[in-house]
Short mmCIF file of C-alpha atoms in Angstrom, two decimals:
data_model
loop_
_atom_site.label_atom_id
_atom_site.label_comp_id
_atom_site.label_asym_id
_atom_site.label_seq_id
_atom_site.Cartn_x
_atom_site.Cartn_y
_atom_site.Cartn_z
CA MET J 19 27.88 -2.14 1.24
CA ARG J 20 25.62 -2.42 -1.83
CA VAL J 21 28.58 -3.36 -4.03
CA LEU J 22 29.75 -5.98 -1.53
CA SER J 23 26.29 -7.45 -1.18
CA LYS J 24 25.70 -7.69 -4.92
CA ALA J 25 29.14 -8.77 -6.12
CA LYS J 26 30.24 -11.12 -3.35
CA GLN J 27 27.01 -12.30 -1.77
CA GLY J 28 24.61 -12.18 -4.69
CA GLY J 29 22.27 -10.00 -2.65
CA SER J 30 20.30 -6.87 -3.37
CA ILE J 31 19.49 -3.77 -1.36
CA GLY J 32 16.38 -1.68 -1.90
CA ILE J 33 13.97 0.71 -0.24
CA VAL J 34 10.39 0.27 0.97
CA ILE J 35 7.89 3.11 0.58
CA ALA J 36 4.42 3.37 2.13
CA MET J 37 2.06 4.66 -0.54
CA LYS J 38 -1.57 4.97 -1.46
CA TRP J 39 -2.94 5.50 -4.94
CA TYR J 40 -4.60 8.86 -5.64
CA GLU J 41 -7.61 9.07 -7.95
CA PRO J 42 -8.87 12.50 -9.12
CA LEU J 43 -12.11 13.40 -7.36
CA THR J 44 -13.48 14.72 -10.66
CA ASN J 45 -12.35 14.61 -14.29
CA THR J 46 -11.39 18.28 -14.19
CA THR J 47 -7.84 19.25 -15.10
CA GLU J 48 -7.41 20.70 -11.61
CA ASP J 49 -8.20 17.44 -9.82
CA ILE J 50 -6.19 15.34 -12.27
CA LEU J 51 -3.16 17.54 -11.57
CA ALA J 52 -3.96 17.38 -7.84
CA ALA J 53 -3.75 13.58 -7.88
CA ARG J 54 -0.43 13.83 -9.67
CA ARG J 55 0.94 16.31 -7.11
CA ALA J 56 -0.23 14.18 -4.19
CA GLN J 57 1.63 11.19 -5.59
CA SER J 58 4.79 13.29 -5.88
CA PHE J 59 4.62 14.36 -2.24
CA GLU J 60 4.05 10.83 -0.95
CA LEU J 61 5.97 8.50 -3.29
CA GLU J 62 8.36 10.43 -5.49
CA TRP J 63 9.62 12.58 -2.62
CA PHE J 64 11.64 9.54 -1.52
CA LEU J 65 12.29 7.71 -4.79
CA ASP J 66 13.13 10.48 -7.26
CA PRO J 67 16.36 11.57 -5.49
CA ILE J 68 17.55 7.95 -5.42
CA PHE J 69 16.82 7.29 -9.09
CA PHE J 70 17.09 10.72 -10.73
CA GLY J 71 19.28 12.67 -8.33
CA ASP J 72 16.70 15.31 -7.45
CA TYR J 73 13.26 15.93 -5.96
CA PRO J 74 10.20 15.82 -8.26
CA SER J 75 9.39 19.02 -10.14
CA HIS J 76 5.99 19.36 -8.44
CA MET J 77 7.72 19.60 -5.07
CA ARG J 78 10.29 22.07 -6.37
CA GLU J 79 7.55 24.32 -7.74
CA ILE J 80 5.62 24.44 -4.45
CA LEU J 81 8.29 24.19 -1.75
CA ARG J 82 11.12 25.96 -3.58
CA SER J 83 13.86 26.95 -1.13
CA ASN J 84 12.40 24.73 1.59
CA LEU J 85 13.85 21.74 -0.29
CA PRO J 86 17.59 21.13 -0.13
CA THR J 87 19.58 21.23 -3.36
CA PHE J 88 22.17 18.75 -4.59
CA THR J 89 25.44 19.45 -6.31
CA SER J 90 26.20 17.72 -9.62
CA GLU J 91 28.51 15.34 -7.80
CA GLU J 92 25.88 14.55 -5.17
CA LYS J 93 23.31 13.85 -7.88
CA LYS J 94 25.66 11.34 -9.51
CA LEU J 95 26.18 9.63 -6.16
CA LEU J 96 22.46 9.40 -5.55
CA GLN J 97 21.28 8.05 -8.89
CA TYR J 98 20.20 4.42 -9.31
CA LYS J 99 21.23 3.28 -5.85
CA SER J 100 18.37 0.86 -5.27
CA ASP J 101 18.10 -2.68 -6.63
CA PHE J 102 14.36 -2.91 -6.00
CA ILE J 103 11.37 -0.93 -4.75
CA GLY J 104 9.12 -2.28 -1.99
CA LEU J 105 5.61 -0.86 -1.70
CA ASN J 106 3.46 -0.97 1.41
CA LEU J 107 0.25 -0.60 -0.59
CA TYR J 108 -3.16 -0.96 1.02
CA THR J 109 -5.60 1.55 -0.37
CA ALA J 110 -6.57 4.45 -2.61
CA ILE J 111 -8.19 7.83 -1.98
CA TYR J 112 -9.60 10.73 -3.97
CA ALA J 113 -7.59 13.90 -4.57
CA LYS J 114 -9.20 17.34 -4.91
CA ASP J 115 -7.35 20.50 -5.83
CA CYS J 116 -7.22 23.06 -3.00
CA ILE J 117 -4.83 25.65 -4.43
CA HIS J 118 -7.48 28.34 -3.96
CA SER J 119 -9.02 26.99 -0.74
CA PRO J 120 -7.72 26.01 2.74
CA CYS J 121 -5.42 22.96 2.81
CA ASP J 122 -4.34 20.87 5.80
CA LEU J 123 -0.60 21.51 5.82
CA SER J 124 -0.03 18.76 8.40
CA THR J 125 -0.49 16.10 5.69
CA TYR J 126 1.41 15.10 2.55
CA GLU J 127 -1.64 16.03 0.52
CA GLY J 128 -2.04 19.42 2.14
CA ASN J 129 1.54 20.35 1.39
CA ALA J 130 0.84 19.38 -2.23
CA LEU J 131 -2.17 21.75 -2.14
CA VAL J 132 -4.50 18.78 -2.28
CA PHE J 133 -7.54 17.80 -0.21
CA ALA J 134 -7.85 14.02 0.19
CA THR J 135 -11.24 12.39 0.72
CA GLY J 136 -12.67 8.89 0.60
CA GLU J 137 -16.08 10.05 -0.62
CA ARG J 138 -17.45 11.20 -3.95
CA ASP J 139 -21.11 12.17 -4.40
CA GLY J 140 -22.01 10.36 -1.20
CA VAL J 141 -20.34 7.10 -2.25
CA MET J 142 -17.16 5.83 -0.58
CA ILE J 143 -14.22 4.86 -2.74
CA GLY J 144 -14.22 1.42 -1.12
CA GLY J 145 -15.29 -0.61 1.88
CA ASP J 146 -14.21 0.27 5.41
CA THR J 147 -11.53 -1.44 7.47
CA ALA J 148 -10.61 -0.99 11.13
CA LEU J 149 -8.15 1.77 10.23
CA GLY J 150 -9.65 5.06 9.11
CA GLY J 151 -8.67 5.98 5.57
CA PHE J 152 -7.67 2.41 4.67
CA TYR J 153 -10.42 1.60 2.19
CA VAL J 154 -10.84 -1.64 0.26
CA VAL J 155 -9.93 -0.64 -3.31
CA PRO J 156 -8.35 -3.68 -5.01
CA GLN J 157 -8.57 -2.16 -8.49
CA ALA J 158 -6.11 0.55 -7.42
CA VAL J 159 -3.25 -1.97 -7.38
CA GLU J 160 -3.03 -2.07 -11.18
CA PRO J 161 -2.47 1.64 -11.87
CA ALA J 162 -0.24 2.01 -8.81
CA ILE J 163 2.08 -0.83 -9.80
CA MET J 164 2.14 0.20 -13.46
CA TYR J 165 2.93 3.79 -12.52
CA VAL J 166 5.88 2.84 -10.33
CA ASN J 167 7.19 0.35 -12.89
CA GLN J 168 7.02 2.87 -15.71
CA ARG J 169 8.51 5.77 -13.78
CA TYR J 170 11.44 3.81 -12.32
CA LYS J 171 12.20 1.61 -15.30
CA ASP J 172 14.16 -1.63 -15.02
CA THR J 173 13.62 -1.73 -11.25
CA PRO J 174 11.79 -4.77 -9.84
CA VAL J 175 8.86 -4.09 -7.51
CA TYR J 176 7.76 -6.03 -4.44
CA VAL J 177 4.45 -5.51 -2.67
CA SER J 178 6.08 -5.61 0.74
CA GLU J 179 2.85 -5.07 2.72
CA ASN J 180 -0.83 -5.55 1.91
CA GLY J 181 -3.56 -6.66 4.27
CA TYR J 182 -6.90 -6.15 5.95
CA SER J 183 -7.49 -4.89 9.51
CA GLN J 184 -10.23 -5.95 11.94
CA TRP J 185 -11.08 -4.55 15.35
CA SER J 186 -10.28 -6.97 18.15
CA ASP J 187 -13.55 -6.43 20.00
CA VAL J 188 -15.75 -8.25 17.49
CA GLY J 189 -16.79 -11.81 18.28
CA ARG J 190 -14.24 -14.62 18.05
CA GLU J 191 -16.26 -16.39 15.37
CA GLU J 192 -16.15 -13.31 13.17
CA LEU J 193 -12.41 -12.95 13.79
CA ILE J 194 -11.79 -16.57 12.73
CA ASN J 195 -14.23 -16.64 9.81
CA ASP J 196 -12.75 -13.49 8.31
CA VAL J 197 -14.69 -13.31 5.06
CA GLU J 198 -13.81 -9.65 4.53
CA ARG J 199 -10.06 -10.32 4.74
CA LEU J 200 -10.32 -13.30 2.39
CA ASN J 201 -12.23 -11.23 -0.17
CA TYR J 202 -9.78 -8.36 0.28
CA LEU J 203 -6.75 -10.56 -0.42
CA GLN J 204 -8.41 -12.30 -3.33
CA GLY J 205 -9.30 -8.94 -4.90
CA TYR J 206 -5.85 -7.46 -4.49
CA VAL J 207 -4.05 -10.56 -5.75
CA THR J 208 -6.37 -10.68 -8.78
CA HIS J 209 -5.58 -7.10 -9.78
CA LEU J 210 -1.89 -7.55 -9.05
CA SER J 211 -1.92 -10.53 -11.42
CA ARG J 212 -3.48 -8.35 -14.11
CA ALA J 213 -0.70 -5.79 -13.70
CA ILE J 214 1.88 -8.55 -14.12
CA ARG J 215 0.15 -9.83 -17.25
CA ASN J 216 0.28 -6.27 -18.60
CA GLY J 217 4.04 -6.23 -18.22
CA ALA J 218 4.70 -5.06 -14.66
CA ASP J 219 7.93 -6.41 -13.17
CA VAL J 220 6.65 -7.65 -9.81
CA ARG J 221 8.88 -10.11 -7.98
CA GLY J 222 6.94 -10.75 -4.78
CA TYR J 223 3.82 -10.15 -2.69
CA PHE J 224 3.73 -10.22 1.11
CA VAL J 225 0.57 -10.28 3.21
CA TRP J 226 0.57 -8.17 6.36
CA THR J 227 0.70 -10.19 8.41
CA LEU J 228 1.18 -13.85 9.33
CA MET J 229 -0.09 -13.48 12.91
CA ASP J 230 -1.85 -10.80 14.95
CA ASN J 231 0.73 -8.56 16.59
CA PHE J 232 1.27 -5.19 18.28
CA GLU J 233 0.14 -2.60 15.71
CA TRP J 234 1.88 0.71 16.38
CA THR J 235 -0.37 3.11 18.32
CA PHE J 236 -3.30 0.68 18.00
CA GLY J 237 -1.57 -1.99 20.05
CA TYR J 238 -3.61 -5.20 20.25
CA THR J 239 -6.92 -3.50 19.40
CA VAL J 240 -6.41 -4.05 15.65
CA ARG J 241 -5.74 -7.37 13.96
CA PHE J 242 -4.13 -7.99 10.57
CA GLY J 243 -3.06 -11.62 10.96
CA LEU J 244 -3.84 -14.62 8.81
CA TYR J 245 -3.57 -16.44 12.13
CA HIS J 246 -5.68 -15.41 15.11
CA VAL J 247 -3.66 -15.00 18.32
CA ASP J 248 -5.44 -15.34 21.65
CA PHE J 249 -3.52 -12.83 23.76
CA ASP J 250 -5.50 -13.82 26.87
CA THR J 251 -3.93 -17.28 27.07
CA PRO J 252 -0.41 -17.87 28.49
CA GLU J 253 0.61 -19.85 25.40
CA ARG J 254 -0.84 -17.22 23.00
CA THR J 255 -2.92 -19.82 21.15
CA ARG J 256 -2.75 -19.41 17.36
CA THR J 257 -5.62 -20.42 15.10
CA PRO J 258 -5.59 -20.26 11.29
CA ARG J 259 -8.33 -18.02 9.97
CA MET J 260 -10.42 -18.70 6.89
CA SER J 261 -8.10 -16.31 5.03
CA ALA J 262 -5.07 -18.41 6.03
CA ARG J 263 -6.65 -21.54 4.61
CA TRP J 264 -7.55 -19.71 1.39
CA TYR J 265 -4.07 -18.22 1.05
CA ARG J 266 -2.41 -21.58 1.58
CA SER J 267 -4.67 -23.09 -1.08
CA PHE J 268 -3.94 -20.19 -3.41
CA LEU J 269 -0.18 -20.64 -3.01
CA THR J 270 -0.30 -24.39 -3.51
CA GLY J 271 -2.94 -24.29 -6.26
CA SER J 272 -5.25 -26.67 -4.41
CA SER J 273 -8.95 -26.28 -3.58
CA ALA J 274 -8.87 -22.49 -3.80
CA GLY J 275 -12.29 -22.51 -5.44
CA ALA J 276 -13.94 -24.32 -2.54
CA LEU J 277 -12.74 -21.76 -0.07
CA THR J 278 -13.85 -18.96 -2.37
CA ASP J 279 -17.34 -20.50 -2.41
CA GLU J 280 -17.19 -20.70 1.38
CA ALA J 281 -16.38 -17.01 1.55
CA GLN J 282 -19.23 -16.15 -0.79
CA GLN J 283 -21.63 -18.14 1.40
CA GLY J 284 -20.34 -16.23 4.40
CA ARG J 285 -20.89 -12.95 2.61
CA ARG J 286 -24.49 -13.91 1.78
CA ALA J 287 -25.10 -14.99 5.37
CA ASP J 288 -23.84 -11.64 6.64
CA SER J 289 -26.06 -9.62 4.29
#
């Protein structure tokens, strides 16, 4: 199917991975290696077999016989079978080594013998969002994108999801004048642009999402949309948020600064 798509239709087929960026909790060798292991168990677990024909070495060392093995022929069939990599990238978190202490084996991090936390010395890694563990860490985009680009060379990257969540039960005015989402998007786009200027091959960026929708187990209690949807009206009235107006201006290159000033005024009014 990939050959048909590429040769006859000019298309491309890739894979999308949900990932977060792991920062070492401390500058110790143990935590630096912990961050590396955590990334293997979340990102490379899926991508390494496709590009290199095998699971990452960190997984092999820890899981051993629990991981399947590939024959030489299977490895050849697996390698380089993706035209692009999509990343659902929202946040970052700290990684702490827990090789010699209890680990939560129900998580990717725990299986990597890593304890993940959003706090260091009483300070959170970033601002809160409606979803626990999804912190606002725009500066994490640069190392995450550069890491993926360098590990899987010559493979274009798309940021297939990135966005900010609000609880639905806040006031309508706050939902419409979504200063936090606007600042979130501006921060992430800024750092993504820096990665591109530093040589990252990024072909696209997609905001999650255009309109409020049904969010997995959270249903309608969490909102990600650039457009507010009034689910209590029969016609599901849709209203562009402040973030939608900023994003449109950003894409068209018109009056982006004015909306940024508006967001800053909103931030000052909230403080």
